[in-house]
XYZ file of C-alpha atoms in Angstrom:
560
model
C -16.763 -74.543 37.837
C -19.504 -73.129 35.647
C -18.914 -69.597 36.987
C -15.171 -69.858 36.328
C -15.771 -71.129 32.798
C -18.263 -68.317 32.182
C -15.780 -65.696 33.355
C -13.086 -67.110 31.081
C -15.543 -67.050 28.156
C -16.317 -63.356 28.732
C -12.601 -62.646 29.103
C -11.807 -64.244 25.753
C -14.833 -62.599 24.160
C -13.635 -59.119 25.084
C -10.389 -59.732 23.201
C -12.536 -59.450 20.100
C -12.648 -55.673 20.631
C -8.951 -54.930 19.931
C -9.103 -57.381 17.022
C -11.990 -55.503 15.405
C -10.224 -52.154 15.960
C -7.103 -53.517 14.235
C -9.247 -54.770 11.325
C -10.943 -51.380 10.925
C -7.642 -49.495 10.964
C -6.109 -51.909 8.457
C -9.040 -51.625 6.046
C -9.068 -47.826 6.249
C -5.309 -47.380 5.842
C -4.979 -49.859 2.989
C -7.986 -48.612 1.009
C -7.391 -44.947 1.979
C -11.163 -44.644 2.258
C -12.866 -44.391 5.625
C -16.289 -45.528 4.546
C -18.986 -47.547 6.269
C -17.072 -50.857 6.582
C -13.933 -49.625 8.398
C -16.006 -47.312 10.601
C -18.312 -50.228 11.544
C -15.326 -52.364 12.584
C -13.826 -49.484 14.590
C -17.039 -48.559 16.412
C -17.871 -52.206 17.237
C -14.339 -52.873 18.480
C -14.294 -49.760 20.667
C -17.713 -50.648 22.103
C -16.663 -54.230 22.978
C -13.352 -53.053 24.449
C -15.182 -50.517 26.614
C -17.555 -53.169 27.918
C -14.584 -55.422 28.682
C -12.817 -52.747 30.677
C -15.968 -51.953 32.665
C -16.689 -55.648 33.378
C -13.078 -56.344 34.423
C -13.016 -53.391 36.796
C -16.320 -54.512 38.332
C -15.021 -58.036 38.960
C -11.713 -57.017 40.531
C -12.541 -53.616 42.103
C -9.828 -52.266 39.828
C -11.014 -48.631 39.968
C -10.721 -48.538 43.767
C -7.022 -49.382 43.808
C -4.622 -46.501 44.541
C -2.312 -47.588 41.746
C -5.219 -47.525 39.292
C -6.208 -44.008 40.323
C -2.624 -42.764 40.056
C -2.174 -44.392 36.670
C -5.504 -43.001 35.457
C -4.528 -39.488 36.554
C -1.202 -39.818 34.733
C -2.959 -41.125 31.607
C -5.524 -38.300 31.644
C -2.758 -35.709 32.138
C -0.760 -37.189 29.251
C -3.795 -37.218 26.971
C -4.603 -33.614 27.948
C -1.043 -32.480 27.102
C -1.188 -34.306 23.762
C -4.581 -32.741 23.004
C -3.291 -29.265 23.821
C -0.192 -29.767 21.664
C -2.348 -31.063 18.831
C -4.692 -28.078 19.135
C -1.730 -25.673 19.089
C -0.335 -27.331 15.977
C -3.759 -27.236 14.322
C -4.206 -23.538 15.057
C -0.629 -22.842 13.973
C -1.291 -24.541 10.649
C -4.647 -22.873 10.086
C -3.797 -19.361 11.358
C -0.484 -17.565 10.892
C 0.693 -15.067 13.500
C 3.859 -13.154 12.673
C 5.422 -10.132 14.367
C 7.714 -7.784 12.441
C 9.866 -5.751 14.836
C 11.990 -3.987 12.205
C 11.764 -0.181 12.018
C 10.528 -0.027 8.412
C 8.437 -3.243 8.617
C 10.902 -4.863 6.247
C 9.284 -8.317 6.424
C 5.675 -7.108 6.209
C 3.810 -6.339 3.015
C 2.636 -2.764 2.588
C -1.128 -2.132 2.898
C -1.391 -1.557 -0.856
C 0.153 -4.951 -1.623
C -2.064 -6.788 0.858
C -5.236 -5.094 -0.356
C -4.386 -5.685 -4.006
C -3.723 -9.420 -3.537
C -6.813 -9.995 -1.377
C -9.140 -8.682 -4.103
C -7.520 -10.458 -7.053
C -10.239 -11.018 -9.678
C -8.523 -14.111 -11.100
C -5.603 -16.450 -10.271
C -2.098 -15.053 -10.674
C 1.180 -16.967 -10.737
C 4.784 -15.790 -10.421
C 7.417 -17.782 -12.337
C 11.021 -17.406 -11.161
C 13.415 -18.867 -13.745
C 16.471 -19.505 -11.619
C 18.465 -22.451 -10.321
C 18.944 -21.063 -6.813
C 16.134 -20.025 -4.470
C 17.086 -16.947 -2.472
C 15.503 -17.154 1.029
C 14.543 -13.456 1.063
C 12.837 -13.677 -2.326
C 10.983 -16.822 -1.325
C 9.838 -15.248 1.948
C 8.484 -12.231 0.054
C 6.536 -14.487 -2.316
C 5.207 -16.498 0.627
C 3.984 -13.251 2.215
C 2.002 -12.544 -0.948
C 0.660 -16.108 -1.041
C -0.612 -15.836 2.548
C -2.954 -13.036 1.514
C -4.928 -15.013 -1.087
C -5.258 -18.524 -2.452
C -5.322 -17.006 -5.955
C -1.642 -16.055 -5.723
C 0.867 -18.818 -6.529
C 4.574 -18.937 -7.315
C 7.022 -21.520 -8.623
C 10.772 -21.728 -9.171
C 11.806 -23.178 -12.537
C 15.189 -24.407 -13.749
C 15.357 -23.179 -17.388
C 17.618 -26.063 -18.367
C 15.315 -28.703 -16.878
C 12.218 -27.239 -18.578
C 13.416 -25.527 -21.775
C 9.954 -25.594 -23.343
C 8.443 -23.479 -20.577
C 11.417 -21.095 -20.654
C 10.976 -20.673 -24.414
C 7.257 -20.035 -23.928
C 8.013 -17.052 -21.681
C 10.953 -15.900 -23.790
C 13.502 -16.291 -21.000
C 16.920 -14.950 -21.995
C 18.856 -15.135 -18.742
C 18.814 -16.730 -15.304
C 16.903 -14.830 -12.635
C 14.084 -13.495 -14.797
C 10.788 -13.188 -12.902
C 7.515 -13.290 -14.841
C 3.933 -12.635 -13.795
C 1.144 -14.636 -15.464
C -2.625 -14.187 -15.274
C -4.775 -15.988 -17.812
C -3.217 -15.384 -21.225
C -1.301 -12.299 -20.039
C 2.399 -12.442 -19.165
C 4.690 -9.674 -18.019
C 8.344 -9.473 -17.013
C 8.714 -8.158 -13.458
C 12.509 -7.922 -13.148
C 15.733 -9.919 -13.220
C 17.080 -10.981 -9.841
C 20.690 -11.802 -8.997
C 23.024 -11.723 -6.017
C 23.046 -7.913 -5.955
C 19.434 -7.303 -6.996
C 16.738 -8.989 -4.961
C 13.051 -9.246 -5.781
C 11.392 -5.870 -5.149
C 7.946 -5.577 -3.585
C 7.470 -2.216 -5.311
C 8.004 -3.703 -8.774
C 5.983 -6.841 -8.085
C 2.999 -4.878 -6.747
C 3.166 -2.388 -9.623
C 3.294 -5.129 -12.269
C 0.522 -7.019 -10.501
C -1.659 -3.923 -10.594
C -0.934 -3.415 -14.288
C -1.717 -7.025 -15.121
C -5.018 -7.221 -13.211
C -6.296 -3.793 -14.243
C -7.364 -3.932 -17.871
C -8.513 -0.305 -18.061
C -6.086 2.354 -19.252
C -6.535 5.737 -17.603
C -5.350 8.858 -19.412
C -3.658 11.605 -17.389
C -2.712 14.913 -19.016
C -0.066 17.277 -17.633
C -0.438 20.920 -18.609
C 2.610 22.491 -20.306
C 3.527 25.880 -21.732
C 3.616 28.049 -18.583
C 6.913 27.050 -16.992
C 5.567 23.861 -15.385
C 7.976 21.148 -14.299
C 9.298 19.205 -17.260
C 8.234 15.581 -17.643
C 11.593 14.123 -18.705
C 14.591 13.797 -16.375
C 16.360 17.048 -15.565
C 16.712 19.737 -12.948
C 13.406 20.335 -11.193
C 11.641 17.681 -13.305
C 8.829 15.362 -12.229
C 10.012 12.341 -14.215
C 9.853 10.074 -11.150
C 6.244 11.083 -10.569
C 5.436 10.369 -14.223
C 7.118 6.968 -13.920
C 5.096 6.289 -10.769
C 1.914 6.969 -12.726
C 3.051 4.589 -15.468
C 3.705 1.892 -12.870
C 0.090 2.275 -11.733
C -1.129 1.706 -15.313
C -1.776 5.359 -16.164
C -0.990 6.746 -19.595
C 0.516 10.235 -19.351
C 0.651 12.890 -22.062
C 1.548 16.595 -22.154
C -1.283 19.036 -22.804
C -1.016 22.489 -24.351
C -4.419 24.151 -24.129
C -3.199 27.096 -26.228
C -3.154 24.692 -29.174
C -6.072 22.345 -28.465
C -8.533 24.944 -27.018
C -10.185 22.268 -24.819
C -9.381 19.322 -22.572
C -9.582 15.995 -24.479
C -12.633 13.832 -23.863
C -10.539 10.866 -22.678
C -8.871 12.849 -19.874
C -9.416 11.174 -16.505
C -7.211 13.695 -14.670
C -5.509 16.951 -15.642
C -2.432 17.967 -13.637
C -1.129 21.531 -13.415
C 2.290 21.166 -11.754
C 3.963 24.406 -10.706
C 3.160 26.940 -13.443
C 5.397 30.025 -13.292
C 3.502 32.144 -15.821
C -0.166 33.023 -16.077
C -2.593 30.962 -18.098
C -4.578 32.416 -20.995
C -8.142 33.288 -20.167
C -9.292 30.700 -22.692
C -7.195 28.025 -20.972
C -8.791 28.789 -17.614
C -12.239 28.571 -19.212
C -11.292 25.247 -20.797
C -10.369 23.888 -17.354
C -13.625 25.230 -15.906
C -15.636 23.556 -18.669
C -13.735 20.335 -18.064
C -14.672 20.431 -14.377
C -18.269 21.320 -15.200
C -18.640 18.144 -17.251
C -17.409 15.946 -14.384
C -13.646 16.181 -14.816
C -10.900 15.974 -12.181
C -8.110 18.510 -11.740
C -4.913 18.517 -9.660
C -3.421 21.980 -9.026
C 0.023 22.391 -7.462
C 0.690 26.128 -7.176
C 3.920 27.501 -5.660
C 4.337 30.838 -3.821
C 5.343 33.983 -5.713
C 3.381 32.817 -8.777
C 0.022 33.951 -10.156
C -1.307 31.547 -12.804
C -4.578 33.529 -12.968
C -6.654 30.648 -11.633
C -8.490 32.741 -9.046
C -11.774 32.705 -10.968
C -11.712 28.897 -11.100
C -10.697 28.473 -7.469
C -13.299 30.980 -6.292
C -16.070 28.721 -7.603
C -14.763 26.010 -5.276
C -14.154 28.226 -2.238
C -10.338 28.099 -2.367
C -8.022 31.116 -2.144
C -4.244 31.023 -2.595
C -2.494 32.903 0.222
C 0.509 34.919 -0.957
C 2.424 34.352 2.282
C 5.068 31.672 2.870
C 4.424 28.692 5.137
C 7.115 28.564 7.853
C 7.889 25.704 10.242
C 10.489 26.357 12.950
C 9.811 23.271 15.058
C 12.627 20.933 15.965
C 10.973 18.232 13.832
C 11.541 20.103 10.575
C 13.414 18.250 7.886
C 17.111 18.336 8.698
C 19.089 20.589 6.373
C 16.055 22.177 4.680
C 15.338 24.999 7.098
C 12.042 26.495 8.249
C 10.810 27.055 4.676
C 10.203 23.291 4.282
C 7.213 22.577 6.565
C 7.045 19.050 7.919
C 3.507 17.655 7.917
C 2.458 14.837 10.236
C -1.249 15.667 10.520
C -3.554 14.553 7.709
C -7.263 14.831 7.044
C -9.764 11.994 7.174
C -9.853 11.310 3.449
C -9.192 8.324 1.133
C -6.008 10.024 -0.090
C -4.441 10.136 3.377
C -6.363 7.463 5.299
C -3.343 5.187 5.844
C -0.732 7.849 6.551
C -1.186 7.853 10.356
C 1.539 10.196 11.667
C 3.971 9.667 8.795
C 6.179 12.463 7.497
C 5.889 14.496 4.309
C 7.485 17.863 3.614
C 6.830 20.726 1.230
C 9.743 23.060 0.445
C 8.590 26.626 -0.309
C 4.826 26.238 0.174
C 1.918 28.655 0.408
C -1.134 28.238 2.657
C -4.668 27.785 1.355
C -7.775 29.521 2.642
C -10.950 27.417 2.446
C -14.438 28.940 2.536
C -17.824 27.267 2.369
C -19.529 27.104 -1.032
C -22.974 25.533 -1.590
C -22.684 22.158 -3.280
C -18.931 21.832 -2.661
C -17.541 19.439 -0.050
C -13.997 20.274 1.081
C -11.625 18.133 3.175
C -8.246 19.551 4.276
C -5.493 17.032 3.508
C -2.310 18.591 4.926
C -2.018 20.702 8.059
C 1.104 22.130 9.647
C 1.803 22.281 13.367
C 0.050 24.958 15.425
C 1.628 28.281 16.363
C 4.350 29.001 17.562
C 5.811 26.101 15.538
C 4.379 27.320 12.244
C 2.894 30.439 10.726
C 2.406 32.174 7.367
C 5.220 34.687 6.851
C 4.423 37.861 4.894
C 7.939 39.356 4.778
C 9.677 37.147 2.259
C 12.730 39.406 1.938
C 13.798 39.293 5.590
C 16.598 36.893 6.479
C 15.288 36.538 10.039
C 11.902 34.855 10.180
C 9.745 36.006 13.067
C 6.030 36.239 13.632
C 4.350 39.628 13.225
C 0.839 39.666 14.611
C -0.369 42.416 12.274
C 0.869 40.778 9.039
C 1.378 37.069 9.589
C -1.088 34.231 10.096
C -0.804 31.785 12.986
C -0.665 28.065 12.348
C -1.902 25.422 11.855
C -1.953 26.083 8.119
C -3.708 24.121 5.390
C -1.314 23.196 2.563
C -3.595 20.845 0.643
C -7.323 20.289 0.176
C -9.573 17.815 -1.665
C -12.944 18.991 -2.980
C -15.946 17.393 -4.662
C -18.925 18.946 -6.427
C -21.989 17.330 -7.952
C -22.629 18.201 -11.588
C -25.926 17.676 -13.412
C -25.341 16.591 -17.002
C -28.183 16.742 -19.517
C -28.646 13.901 -21.973
C -30.167 14.646 -25.368
C -32.985 12.816 -27.105
C -34.417 15.014 -29.862
C -32.311 17.567 -31.707
C -33.920 20.961 -32.064
C -32.562 23.592 -34.427
C -31.546 26.842 -32.823
C -31.759 30.157 -34.611
C -28.639 31.457 -36.293
C -27.123 34.141 -34.065
C -26.478 37.498 -35.637
C -22.858 38.573 -35.543
C -22.060 40.945 -32.698
C -19.106 43.290 -32.461
C -16.350 42.209 -30.080
C -16.272 44.277 -26.913
C -13.276 46.481 -26.398
C -10.914 45.541 -23.600
C -9.877 48.240 -21.190
C -7.108 47.982 -18.664
C -4.707 45.107 -18.133
C -6.311 41.708 -18.406
C -5.143 38.179 -18.914
C -4.371 37.334 -22.531
C -7.149 35.585 -24.418
C -6.837 32.594 -26.706
C -7.654 33.350 -30.334
C -11.081 32.147 -31.340
C -11.276 29.154 -33.615
C -12.160 30.131 -37.199
C -15.801 29.765 -38.230
C -17.931 30.935 -41.119
C -20.287 33.794 -40.182
C -22.994 32.377 -42.461
C -22.809 28.787 -41.258
C -25.705 27.816 -39.034
C -25.125 26.914 -35.445
C -25.284 23.217 -34.570
C -28.646 21.952 -33.404
C -29.164 22.125 -29.690
C -30.483 18.976 -28.013
C -33.699 18.894 -26.125
C -33.023 17.614 -22.615
C -34.837 14.424 -21.819
C -33.103 13.330 -18.611
C -30.467 14.490 -16.175
C -27.490 12.485 -14.930
C -25.548 13.457 -11.809
C -21.770 13.295 -12.071
C -19.103 14.312 -9.599
C -16.275 16.727 -10.255
C -13.144 16.471 -8.146
C -10.420 18.996 -7.401
C -7.215 18.696 -5.341
C -5.160 21.812 -4.623
C -1.671 21.933 -3.079
C 0.176 25.118 -2.232
C 3.400 23.500 -3.373
C 4.738 21.485 -6.316
C 8.343 20.838 -5.266
C 7.359 17.850 -3.103
C 6.743 15.816 -6.293
C 9.996 16.717 -8.071
C 12.826 14.274 -8.691
C 14.811 13.555 -5.541
C 11.977 14.556 -3.205
C 9.300 12.324 -4.728
C 10.760 9.151 -3.188
C 11.367 10.621 0.277
C 8.989 9.839 3.131
C 5.317 10.073 2.028
C 5.771 12.684 -0.700
C 5.243 10.246 -3.553
C 2.243 8.705 -1.816
C 0.558 12.102 -1.518
C 0.918 12.656 -5.263
C -0.016 9.148 -6.476
C -2.946 8.754 -4.094
C -4.282 12.150 -5.174
C -4.234 11.129 -8.841
C -5.827 7.759 -8.052
C -8.632 9.404 -6.102
C -9.138 12.034 -8.793
C -9.394 9.361 -11.486
C -12.456 8.073 -9.583
C -11.269 4.474 -9.783
C -12.650 3.224 -6.498
C -11.302 -0.276 -7.160
C -7.745 1.042 -7.046
C -6.154 0.650 -3.595
C -5.339 3.950 -1.894
C -2.601 3.401 0.627
C 1.103 3.610 1.239
C 3.302 2.101 -1.459
C 5.878 -0.551 -0.543
C 9.053 0.823 1.009
C 12.590 -0.110 0.143
C 14.837 -1.205 3.060
C 16.936 1.549 4.549
C 20.700 1.436 4.211
C 22.037 0.854 7.736
C 25.711 0.609 6.856
C 28.134 2.439 9.119
C 31.063 4.081 7.349
C 34.053 4.577 9.650
C 37.051 6.765 9.074
C 40.567 5.406 9.652
C 40.773 7.182 13.003
C 37.411 5.796 14.126
C 38.364 2.266 13.051
C 41.687 2.423 14.927
C 39.911 3.766 18.022
C 37.388 0.918 17.871
C 40.169 -1.687 17.566
C 42.130 -0.123 20.430
C 39.103 0.026 22.731
C 37.989 -3.552 22.038
C 41.436 -5.196 22.211
C 43.102 -3.113 24.937
C 40.816 -0.790 26.912
C 37.934 -3.190 27.615
C 40.204 -6.122 28.643
C 42.155 -3.801 30.968
C 38.910 -2.635 32.586
C 37.861 -6.249 33.167
C 41.282 -7.142 34.597
C 41.208 -4.124 36.944
C 37.724 -5.075 38.182
C 38.865 -8.649 38.848
C 41.911 -7.452 40.799
C 39.790 -5.110 42.941
C 37.310 -7.904 43.759
C 40.153 -10.305 44.613
C 41.813 -7.711 46.855
C 38.613 -7.086 48.815
C 37.937 -10.780 49.343
C 41.518 -11.467 50.347
């Protein structure tokens, strides 16, 4: 009797375990704090319940029963499945894995956008003032938000929050604003026909986060491409620079005599006439003081830049780059080489095997110069797909071994050179130079800029005494073509990326992302003529059903 009473006592005592577990859960859930008290109840209850299960199984040989083993196996399997499902859900919440199978990676942010958002220096928020939330716009914003916790977005109903709408100056539904600190900027206005553009959002984001303003000058006065919209203009390229927070201005060296001190990059885009000798010297002096220059020189032109290019080991070939491969740009002929091979350089690092083309281009010859580091950027396909054609008058293009040059050809090159700048500490007067007669010019030479007026009796400015030397880097990019950056061609394939990335690298702003810009979705609409539409209707409503009926009759006849 005593043993039976003792067993009943232990049996009732072990019911205390589930009671303590229930108490711990109740305390934790009600207080929403899992401190020492609820954890003590839970641990004690689990410990007592475990002892009860072990004692009960020892008394009744419960573990040796076949039903117990089968039930235990089923319980363990169920718990394992639940644990796996929970782990999958945890990993799915913590890590996002998405696959974009569209041709143009329509649902994937471009490398430039991803890199820009990941290195945001401060929080940024996008405000969309609209009643409706377009799924495509929201998905694009969510793609940005996945890249960094500093990027947020919110949809606002202007009528529900008129104070906030007035703060941003909202005038219409669909306006999208970008805010960072005390800076606000309108991105665009979205509607049913105009969805949120990744290009515009990334460009505005770059403008908002980059406080520095970089000055880019474009040389004018020698038949270069005009900057405003028109035939053969580069207005789209200028707009692309503005979107990347560059300030662009025309530059006429015949009037200013020197490159302005605030010039980060000077662009010479397709000059048709020769430069004055003084202009070339001004560009050389600009490079010698650590400047950056972009030259885009077309065939059949001689801008008289040979003396400058010779210092960098670059020679402009007078022949025409020809590409007769089947991969040439459709409708542009062999005089528009298609480039799919790029050098290992920050300008072209993300291009892979993308396409860019250069209508009417000349090859470049690169030679080694001490102190100059050259990296070819653009290379055509090897011979017999491409070569440099010397006979530009012939209608039939064919390779002549004695005159032409076999491919691959270099159409673009990036060069760097270290410059040693002297810093002054103590001014030291220099003797006044005695006036010398101007040398006479014999033969045909390039025209010279008129000298700036100066008094023959005025003393020369004091020359500084060098106290230290600072190393700076000059950068030069040369293309044997300028048409690739003109309106209409700038936005095709990688042409615009070649131009914009070159300017970004030349401006020596290493914090600026160098990669492919966001791409707009391709238009996949199929336009059918009336005949094609009638043929499609006839085939789908008559021909295909008749084929199916004939196949069914044949199968029935054979089985019969």
